[in-house]
């Protein structure tokens, strides 16, 4: 593995916590090469720019290509069942005095899991007049734009 690719892997891990597996490093090298060609520069120069904080949007787009964007409502049945029957009822019980709940869905992709959580709370009931907030975040700006639109098939 060449130095600029290793440097880029280190930058991605430092900025996102993502550790790319060996199969992904080849794809990263190809993506870096294509991006450098489009910018009429070299991969080495581009990685140096990333290290200096230049081309931030391009760097974010590049690292977002290696995140998992699979998502749908009620995605993983055992987790949904645990949330519905154990976790959420317990959180509601503990939070009854404050009448508020806060959740963070990291890696929320286009938002289906966020909405699933809210639908589960509605199914369980008892929080209708509460202050309930869910923060959904993701590294991929393209899927976040879909989440902001909140239009699903």
JSON list of N, CA and C in Angstrom, two decimals, residues 11-74:
[
{"chain": "A", "resi": 11, "resn": "UNK", "atom": "N", "xyz": [-6.56, 9.45, 7.79]},
{"chain": "A", "resi": 11, "resn": "UNK", "atom": "CA", "xyz": [-7.42, 10.63, 7.85]},
{"chain": "A", "resi": 11, "resn": "UNK", "atom": "C", "xyz": [-8.89, 10.24, 8.00]},
{"chain": "A", "resi": 12, "resn": "UNK", "atom": "N", "xyz": [-9.31, 9.25, 7.23]},
{"chain": "A", "resi": 12, "resn": "UNK", "atom": "CA", "xyz": [-10.71, 8.81, 7.30]},
{"chain": "A", "resi": 12, "resn": "UNK", "atom": "C", "xyz": [-11.00, 8.25, 8.69]},
{"chain": "A", "resi": 13, "resn": "UNK", "atom": "N", "xyz": [-10.10, 7.43, 9.22]},
{"chain": "A", "resi": 13, "resn": "UNK", "atom": "CA", "xyz": [-10.34, 6.88, 10.56]},
{"chain": "A", "resi": 13, "resn": "UNK", "atom": "C", "xyz": [-10.35, 7.97, 11.61]},
{"chain": "A", "resi": 14, "resn": "UNK", "atom": "N", "xyz": [-9.44, 8.92, 11.50]},
{"chain": "A", "resi": 14, "resn": "UNK", "atom": "CA", "xyz": [-9.38, 10.02, 12.47]},
{"chain": "A", "resi": 14, "resn": "UNK", "atom": "C", "xyz": [-10.66, 10.87, 12.44]},
{"chain": "A", "resi": 15, "resn": "UNK", "atom": "N", "xyz": [-11.17, 11.12, 11.24]},
{"chain": "A", "resi": 15, "resn": "UNK", "atom": "CA", "xyz": [-12.34, 12.00, 11.08]},
{"chain": "A", "resi": 15, "resn": "UNK", "atom": "C", "xyz": [-13.66, 11.30, 11.32]},
{"chain": "A", "resi": 16, "resn": "UNK", "atom": "N", "xyz": [-13.72, 10.00, 11.09]},
{"chain": "A", "resi": 16, "resn": "UNK", "atom": "CA", "xyz": [-15.01, 9.32, 11.15]},
{"chain": "A", "resi": 16, "resn": "UNK", "atom": "C", "xyz": [-15.06, 8.12, 12.09]},
{"chain": "A", "resi": 17, "resn": "UNK", "atom": "N", "xyz": [-13.91, 7.58, 12.43]},
{"chain": "A", "resi": 17, "resn": "UNK", "atom": "CA", "xyz": [-13.88, 6.35, 13.20]},
{"chain": "A", "resi": 17, "resn": "UNK", "atom": "C", "xyz": [-14.00, 5.11, 12.31]},
{"chain": "A", "resi": 18, "resn": "UNK", "atom": "N", "xyz": [-14.16, 5.30, 11.00]},
{"chain": "A", "resi": 18, "resn": "UNK", "atom": "CA", "xyz": [-14.28, 4.19, 10.08]},
{"chain": "A", "resi": 18, "resn": "UNK", "atom": "C", "xyz": [-12.92, 3.54, 9.82]},
{"chain": "A", "resi": 19, "resn": "UNK", "atom": "N", "xyz": [-12.89, 2.24, 9.94]},
{"chain": "A", "resi": 19, "resn": "UNK", "atom": "CA", "xyz": [-11.70, 1.48, 9.56]},
{"chain": "A", "resi": 19, "resn": "UNK", "atom": "C", "xyz": [-12.09, 0.63, 8.36]},
{"chain": "A", "resi": 20, "resn": "UNK", "atom": "N", "xyz": [-11.52, 0.97, 7.24]},
{"chain": "A", "resi": 20, "resn": "UNK", "atom": "CA", "xyz": [-11.87, 0.25, 6.02]},
{"chain": "A", "resi": 20, "resn": "UNK", "atom": "C", "xyz": [-11.20, -1.11, 6.01]},
{"chain": "A", "resi": 21, "resn": "UNK", "atom": "N", "xyz": [-11.93, -2.11, 5.54]},
{"chain": "A", "resi": 21, "resn": "UNK", "atom": "CA", "xyz": [-11.36, -3.45, 5.45]},
{"chain": "A", "resi": 21, "resn": "UNK", "atom": "C", "xyz": [-10.52, -3.55, 4.19]},
{"chain": "A", "resi": 22, "resn": "UNK", "atom": "N", "xyz": [-9.68, -4.57, 4.09]},
{"chain": "A", "resi": 22, "resn": "UNK", "atom": "CA", "xyz": [-8.79, -4.69, 2.93]},
{"chain": "A", "resi": 22, "resn": "UNK", "atom": "C", "xyz": [-9.50, -4.63, 1.58]},
{"chain": "A", "resi": 23, "resn": "UNK", "atom": "N", "xyz": [-10.71, -5.16, 1.51]},
{"chain": "A", "resi": 23, "resn": "UNK", "atom": "CA", "xyz": [-11.46, -5.11, 0.25]},
{"chain": "A", "resi": 23, "resn": "UNK", "atom": "C", "xyz": [-11.85, -3.69, -0.14]},
{"chain": "A", "resi": 24, "resn": "UNK", "atom": "N", "xyz": [-12.01, -2.83, 0.84]},
{"chain": "A", "resi": 24, "resn": "UNK", "atom": "CA", "xyz": [-12.41, -1.45, 0.57]},
{"chain": "A", "resi": 24, "resn": "UNK", "atom": "C", "xyz": [-11.23, -0.57, 0.18]},
{"chain": "A", "resi": 25, "resn": "UNK", "atom": "N", "xyz": [-10.02, -0.93, 0.59]},
{"chain": "A", "resi": 25, "resn": "UNK", "atom": "CA", "xyz": [-8.88, -0.07, 0.29]},
{"chain": "A", "resi": 25, "resn": "UNK", "atom": "C", "xyz": [-8.61, 0.01, -1.21]},
{"chain": "A", "resi": 26, "resn": "UNK", "atom": "N", "xyz": [-8.85, -1.08, -1.93]},
{"chain": "A", "resi": 26, "resn": "UNK", "atom": "CA", "xyz": [-8.70, -1.04, -3.39]},
{"chain": "A", "resi": 26, "resn": "UNK", "atom": "C", "xyz": [-9.70, -0.08, -4.01]},
{"chain": "A", "resi": 27, "resn": "UNK", "atom": "N", "xyz": [-10.92, -0.12, -3.53]},
{"chain": "A", "resi": 27, "resn": "UNK", "atom": "CA", "xyz": [-11.96, 0.79, -4.03]},
{"chain": "A", "resi": 27, "resn": "UNK", "atom": "C", "xyz": [-11.61, 2.23, -3.68]},
{"chain": "A", "resi": 28, "resn": "UNK", "atom": "N", "xyz": [-11.03, 2.44, -2.50]},
{"chain": "A", "resi": 28, "resn": "UNK", "atom": "CA", "xyz": [-10.62, 3.79, -2.10]},
{"chain": "A", "resi": 28, "resn": "UNK", "atom": "C", "xyz": [-9.52, 4.29, -3.02]},
{"chain": "A", "resi": 29, "resn": "UNK", "atom": "N", "xyz": [-8.56, 3.44, -3.35]},
{"chain": "A", "resi": 29, "resn": "UNK", "atom": "CA", "xyz": [-7.47, 3.83, -4.26]},
{"chain": "A", "resi": 29, "resn": "UNK", "atom": "C", "xyz": [-8.03, 4.24, -5.62]},
{"chain": "A", "resi": 30, "resn": "UNK", "atom": "N", "xyz": [-9.00, 3.48, -6.13]},
{"chain": "A", "resi": 30, "resn": "UNK", "atom": "CA", "xyz": [-9.61, 3.81, -7.42]},
{"chain": "A", "resi": 30, "resn": "UNK", "atom": "C", "xyz": [-10.37, 5.14, -7.32]},
{"chain": "A", "resi": 31, "resn": "UNK", "atom": "N", "xyz": [-11.13, 5.32, -6.25]},
{"chain": "A", "resi": 31, "resn": "UNK", "atom": "CA", "xyz": [-11.90, 6.55, -6.07]},
{"chain": "A", "resi": 31, "resn": "UNK", "atom": "C", "xyz": [-10.96, 7.76, -5.96]},
{"chain": "A", "resi": 32, "resn": "UNK", "atom": "N", "xyz": [-9.86, 7.60, -5.24]},
{"chain": "A", "resi": 32, "resn": "UNK", "atom": "CA", "xyz": [-8.88, 8.69, -5.10]},
{"chain": "A", "resi": 32, "resn": "UNK", "atom": "C", "xyz": [-8.27, 9.02, -6.45]},
{"chain": "A", "resi": 33, "resn": "UNK", "atom": "N", "xyz": [-7.92, 8.00, -7.22]},
{"chain": "A", "resi": 33, "resn": "UNK", "atom": "CA", "xyz": [-7.33, 8.22, -8.55]},
{"chain": "A", "resi": 33, "resn": "UNK", "atom": "C", "xyz": [-8.31, 8.96, -9.46]},
{"chain": "A", "resi": 34, "resn": "UNK", "atom": "N", "xyz": [-9.57, 8.54, -9.48]},
{"chain": "A", "resi": 34, "resn": "UNK", "atom": "CA", "xyz": [-10.59, 9.19, -10.32]},
{"chain": "A", "resi": 34, "resn": "UNK", "atom": "C", "xyz": [-10.78, 10.65, -9.90]},
{"chain": "A", "resi": 35, "resn": "UNK", "atom": "N", "xyz": [-10.85, 10.87, -8.60]},
{"chain": "A", "resi": 35, "resn": "UNK", "atom": "CA", "xyz": [-11.03, 12.23, -8.10]},
{"chain": "A", "resi": 35, "resn": "UNK", "atom": "C", "xyz": [-9.85, 13.11, -8.49]},
{"chain": "A", "resi": 36, "resn": "UNK", "atom": "N", "xyz": [-8.64, 12.58, -8.37]},
{"chain": "A", "resi": 36, "resn": "UNK", "atom": "CA", "xyz": [-7.44, 13.34, -8.74]},
{"chain": "A", "resi": 36, "resn": "UNK", "atom": "C", "xyz": [-7.46, 13.67, -10.24]},
{"chain": "A", "resi": 37, "resn": "UNK", "atom": "N", "xyz": [-7.85, 12.71, -11.07]},
{"chain": "A", "resi": 37, "resn": "UNK", "atom": "CA", "xyz": [-7.93, 12.95, -12.51]},
{"chain": "A", "resi": 37, "resn": "UNK", "atom": "C", "xyz": [-8.94, 14.06, -12.80]},
{"chain": "A", "resi": 38, "resn": "UNK", "atom": "N", "xyz": [-10.11, 13.98, -12.16]},
{"chain": "A", "resi": 38, "resn": "UNK", "atom": "CA", "xyz": [-11.15, 15.00, -12.37]},
{"chain": "A", "resi": 38, "resn": "UNK", "atom": "C", "xyz": [-10.68, 16.39, -11.96]},
{"chain": "A", "resi": 39, "resn": "UNK", "atom": "N", "xyz": [-9.84, 16.44, -10.94]},
{"chain": "A", "resi": 39, "resn": "UNK", "atom": "CA", "xyz": [-9.34, 17.73, -10.45]},
{"chain": "A", "resi": 39, "resn": "UNK", "atom": "C", "xyz": [-8.04, 18.15, -11.14]},
{"chain": "A", "resi": 40, "resn": "UNK", "atom": "N", "xyz": [-7.56, 17.28, -12.05]},
{"chain": "A", "resi": 40, "resn": "UNK", "atom": "CA", "xyz": [-6.31, 17.53, -12.78]},
{"chain": "A", "resi": 40, "resn": "UNK", "atom": "C", "xyz": [-5.14, 17.73, -11.82]},
{"chain": "A", "resi": 41, "resn": "UNK", "atom": "N", "xyz": [-5.05, 16.78, -10.90]},
{"chain": "A", "resi": 41, "resn": "UNK", "atom": "CA", "xyz": [-3.95, 16.78, -9.94]},
{"chain": "A", "resi": 41, "resn": "UNK", "atom": "C", "xyz": [-3.51, 15.33, -9.75]},
{"chain": "A", "resi": 42, "resn": "UNK", "atom": "N", "xyz": [-2.67, 15.11, -8.77]},
{"chain": "A", "resi": 42, "resn": "UNK", "atom": "CA", "xyz": [-2.21, 13.75, -8.47]},
{"chain": "A", "resi": 42, "resn": "UNK", "atom": "C", "xyz": [-2.84, 13.28, -7.17]},
{"chain": "A", "resi": 43, "resn": "UNK", "atom": "N", "xyz": [-2.91, 11.98, -6.98]},
{"chain": "A", "resi": 43, "resn": "UNK", "atom": "CA", "xyz": [-3.42, 11.48, -5.69]},
{"chain": "A", "resi": 43, "resn": "UNK", "atom": "C", "xyz": [-2.60, 12.01, -4.51]},
{"chain": "A", "resi": 44, "resn": "UNK", "atom": "N", "xyz": [-1.29, 12.08, -4.68]},
{"chain": "A", "resi": 44, "resn": "UNK", "atom": "CA", "xyz": [-0.43, 12.59, -3.59]},
{"chain": "A", "resi": 44, "resn": "UNK", "atom": "C", "xyz": [-0.78, 14.03, -3.23]},
{"chain": "A", "resi": 45, "resn": "UNK", "atom": "N", "xyz": [-0.94, 14.87, -4.25]},
{"chain": "A", "resi": 45, "resn": "UNK", "atom": "CA", "xyz": [-1.27, 16.28, -4.00]},
{"chain": "A", "resi": 45, "resn": "UNK", "atom": "C", "xyz": [-2.65, 16.40, -3.37]},
{"chain": "A", "resi": 46, "resn": "UNK", "atom": "N", "xyz": [-3.58, 15.58, -3.82]},
{"chain": "A", "resi": 46, "resn": "UNK", "atom": "CA", "xyz": [-4.94, 15.63, -3.28]},
{"chain": "A", "resi": 46, "resn": "UNK", "atom": "C", "xyz": [-4.96, 15.24, -1.80]},
{"chain": "A", "resi": 47, "resn": "UNK", "atom": "N", "xyz": [-4.24, 14.17, -1.44]},
{"chain": "A", "resi": 47, "resn": "UNK", "atom": "CA", "xyz": [-4.17, 13.75, -0.04]},
{"chain": "A", "resi": 47, "resn": "UNK", "atom": "C", "xyz": [-3.50, 14.84, 0.79]},
{"chain": "A", "resi": 48, "resn": "UNK", "atom": "N", "xyz": [-2.47, 15.48, 0.25]},
{"chain": "A", "resi": 48, "resn": "UNK", "atom": "CA", "xyz": [-1.83, 16.59, 0.97]},
{"chain": "A", "resi": 48, "resn": "UNK", "atom": "C", "xyz": [-2.83, 17.72, 1.20]},
{"chain": "A", "resi": 49, "resn": "UNK", "atom": "N", "xyz": [-3.65, 18.01, 0.19]},
{"chain": "A", "resi": 49, "resn": "UNK", "atom": "CA", "xyz": [-4.70, 19.02, 0.35]},
{"chain": "A", "resi": 49, "resn": "UNK", "atom": "C", "xyz": [-5.69, 18.62, 1.45]},
{"chain": "A", "resi": 50, "resn": "UNK", "atom": "N", "xyz": [-6.10, 17.35, 1.46]},
{"chain": "A", "resi": 50, "resn": "UNK", "atom": "CA", "xyz": [-7.02, 16.87, 2.49]},
{"chain": "A", "resi": 50, "resn": "UNK", "atom": "C", "xyz": [-6.40, 17.06, 3.88]},
{"chain": "A", "resi": 51, "resn": "UNK", "atom": "N", "xyz": [-5.11, 16.78, 4.00]},
{"chain": "A", "resi": 51, "resn": "UNK", "atom": "CA", "xyz": [-4.43, 16.94, 5.29]},
{"chain": "A", "resi": 51, "resn": "UNK", "atom": "C", "xyz": [-4.44, 18.40, 5.75]},
{"chain": "A", "resi": 52, "resn": "UNK", "atom": "N", "xyz": [-4.41, 19.32, 4.81]},
{"chain": "A", "resi": 52, "resn": "UNK", "atom": "CA", "xyz": [-4.42, 20.75, 5.14]},
{"chain": "A", "resi": 52, "resn": "UNK", "atom": "C", "xyz": [-5.84, 21.30, 5.29]},
{"chain": "A", "resi": 53, "resn": "UNK", "atom": "N", "xyz": [-6.83, 20.43, 5.16]},
{"chain": "A", "resi": 53, "resn": "UNK", "atom": "CA", "xyz": [-8.22, 20.87, 5.33]},
{"chain": "A", "resi": 53, "resn": "UNK", "atom": "C", "xyz": [-8.83, 21.47, 4.08]},
{"chain": "A", "resi": 54, "resn": "UNK", "atom": "N", "xyz": [-8.20, 21.27, 2.94]},
{"chain": "A", "resi": 54, "resn": "UNK", "atom": "CA", "xyz": [-8.75, 21.78, 1.69]},
{"chain": "A", "resi": 54, "resn": "UNK", "atom": "C", "xyz": [-9.66, 20.73, 1.06]},
{"chain": "A", "resi": 55, "resn": "UNK", "atom": "N", "xyz": [-10.53, 21.17, 0.20]},
{"chain": "A", "resi": 55, "resn": "UNK", "atom": "CA", "xyz": [-11.48, 20.28, -0.50]},
{"chain": "A", "resi": 55, "resn": "UNK", "atom": "C", "xyz": [-12.33, 19.48, 0.50]},
{"chain": "A", "resi": 56, "resn": "UNK", "atom": "N", "xyz": [-12.77, 20.14, 1.56]},
{"chain": "A", "resi": 56, "resn": "UNK", "atom": "CA", "xyz": [-13.51, 19.44, 2.61]},
{"chain": "A", "resi": 56, "resn": "UNK", "atom": "C", "xyz": [-14.73, 18.71, 2.07]},
{"chain": "A", "resi": 57, "resn": "UNK", "atom": "N", "xyz": [-15.49, 19.34, 1.20]},
{"chain": "A", "resi": 57, "resn": "UNK", "atom": "CA", "xyz": [-16.67, 18.69, 0.65]},
{"chain": "A", "resi": 57, "resn": "UNK", "atom": "C", "xyz": [-16.32, 17.44, -0.14]},
{"chain": "A", "resi": 58, "resn": "UNK", "atom": "N", "xyz": [-15.25, 17.49, -0.91]},
{"chain": "A", "resi": 58, "resn": "UNK", "atom": "CA", "xyz": [-14.81, 16.32, -1.67]},
{"chain": "A", "resi": 58, "resn": "UNK", "atom": "C", "xyz": [-14.34, 15.20, -0.75]},
{"chain": "A", "resi": 59, "resn": "UNK", "atom": "N", "xyz": [-13.64, 15.59, 0.31]},
{"chain": "A", "resi": 59, "resn": "UNK", "atom": "CA", "xyz": [-13.18, 14.59, 1.28]},
{"chain": "A", "resi": 59, "resn": "UNK", "atom": "C", "xyz": [-14.37, 13.91, 1.95]},
{"chain": "A", "resi": 60, "resn": "UNK", "atom": "N", "xyz": [-15.37, 14.69, 2.32]},
{"chain": "A", "resi": 60, "resn": "UNK", "atom": "CA", "xyz": [-16.57, 14.11, 2.95]},
{"chain": "A", "resi": 60, "resn": "UNK", "atom": "C", "xyz": [-17.29, 13.18, 1.98]},
{"chain": "A", "resi": 61, "resn": "UNK", "atom": "N", "xyz": [-17.38, 13.57, 0.74]},
{"chain": "A", "resi": 61, "resn": "UNK", "atom": "CA", "xyz": [-18.03, 12.72, -0.26]},
{"chain": "A", "resi": 61, "resn": "UNK", "atom": "C", "xyz": [-17.24, 11.43, -0.46]},
{"chain": "A", "resi": 62, "resn": "UNK", "atom": "N", "xyz": [-15.92, 11.54, -0.50]},
{"chain": "A", "resi": 62, "resn": "UNK", "atom": "CA", "xyz": [-15.07, 10.37, -0.68]},
{"chain": "A", "resi": 62, "resn": "UNK", "atom": "C", "xyz": [-15.24, 9.39, 0.48]},
{"chain": "A", "resi": 63, "resn": "UNK", "atom": "N", "xyz": [-15.19, 9.88, 1.71]},
{"chain": "A", "resi": 63, "resn": "UNK", "atom": "CA", "xyz": [-15.30, 8.97, 2.84]},
{"chain": "A", "resi": 63, "resn": "UNK", "atom": "C", "xyz": [-16.71, 8.42, 2.99]},
{"chain": "A", "resi": 64, "resn": "UNK", "atom": "N", "xyz": [-17.72, 9.16, 2.54]},
{"chain": "A", "resi": 64, "resn": "UNK", "atom": "CA", "xyz": [-19.10, 8.69, 2.62]},
{"chain": "A", "resi": 64, "resn": "UNK", "atom": "C", "xyz": [-19.36, 7.50, 1.70]},
{"chain": "A", "resi": 65, "resn": "UNK", "atom": "N", "xyz": [-18.54, 7.35, 0.67]},
{"chain": "A", "resi": 65, "resn": "UNK", "atom": "CA", "xyz": [-18.72, 6.21, -0.25]},
{"chain": "A", "resi": 65, "resn": "UNK", "atom": "C", "xyz": [-18.49, 4.87, 0.45]},
{"chain": "A", "resi": 66, "resn": "UNK", "atom": "N", "xyz": [-17.89, 4.92, 1.63]},
{"chain": "A", "resi": 66, "resn": "UNK", "atom": "CA", "xyz": [-17.54, 3.68, 2.31]},
{"chain": "A", "resi": 66, "resn": "UNK", "atom": "C", "xyz": [-18.40, 3.43, 3.55]},
{"chain": "A", "resi": 67, "resn": "UNK", "atom": "N", "xyz": [-19.50, 4.12, 3.63]},
{"chain": "A", "resi": 67, "resn": "UNK", "atom": "CA", "xyz": [-20.45, 3.86, 4.71]},
{"chain": "A", "resi": 67, "resn": "UNK", "atom": "C", "xyz": [-21.56, 2.96, 4.18]},
{"chain": "A", "resi": 68, "resn": "UNK", "atom": "N", "xyz": [-22.22, 2.28, 5.08]},
{"chain": "A", "resi": 68, "resn": "UNK", "atom": "CA", "xyz": [-23.33, 1.40, 4.71]},
{"chain": "A", "resi": 68, "resn": "UNK", "atom": "C", "xyz": [-24.61, 2.24, 4.73]},
{"chain": "A", "resi": 69, "resn": "UNK", "atom": "N", "xyz": [-25.33, 2.25, 3.63]},
{"chain": "A", "resi": 69, "resn": "UNK", "atom": "CA", "xyz": [-26.55, 3.05, 3.55]},
{"chain": "A", "resi": 69, "resn": "UNK", "atom": "C", "xyz": [-27.80, 2.18, 3.47]},
{"chain": "A", "resi": 70, "resn": "UNK", "atom": "N", "xyz": [-27.69, 0.94, 3.87]},
{"chain": "A", "resi": 70, "resn": "UNK", "atom": "CA", "xyz": [-28.86, 0.06, 3.87]},
{"chain": "A", "resi": 70, "resn": "UNK", "atom": "C", "xyz": [-29.79, 0.49, 4.99]},
{"chain": "A", "resi": 71, "resn": "UNK", "atom": "N", "xyz": [-31.03, 0.64, 4.67]},
{"chain": "A", "resi": 71, "resn": "UNK", "atom": "CA", "xyz": [-31.99, 1.08, 5.68]},
{"chain": "A", "resi": 71, "resn": "UNK", "atom": "C", "xyz": [-33.40, 0.75, 5.21]},
{"chain": "A", "resi": 72, "resn": "UNK", "atom": "N", "xyz": [-34.26, 0.50, 6.16]},
{"chain": "A", "resi": 72, "resn": "UNK", "atom": "CA", "xyz": [-35.69, 0.41, 5.89]},
{"chain": "A", "resi": 72, "resn": "UNK", "atom": "C", "xyz": [-36.42, 0.41, 7.23]},
{"chain": "A", "resi": 73, "resn": "UNK", "atom": "N", "xyz": [-37.72, 0.58, 7.16]},
{"chain": "A", "resi": 73, "resn": "UNK", "atom": "CA", "xyz": [-38.52, 0.63, 8.38]},
{"chain": "A", "resi": 73, "resn": "UNK", "atom": "C", "xyz": [-38.51, -0.73, 9.07]},
{"chain": "A", "resi": 74, "resn": "UNK", "atom": "N", "xyz": [-38.50, -0.71, 10.39]},
{"chain": "A", "resi": 74, "resn": "UNK", "atom": "CA", "xyz": [-38.53, -1.94, 11.21]},
{"chain": "A", "resi": 74, "resn": "UNK", "atom": "C", "xyz": [-37.46, -2.92, 10.72]}
]
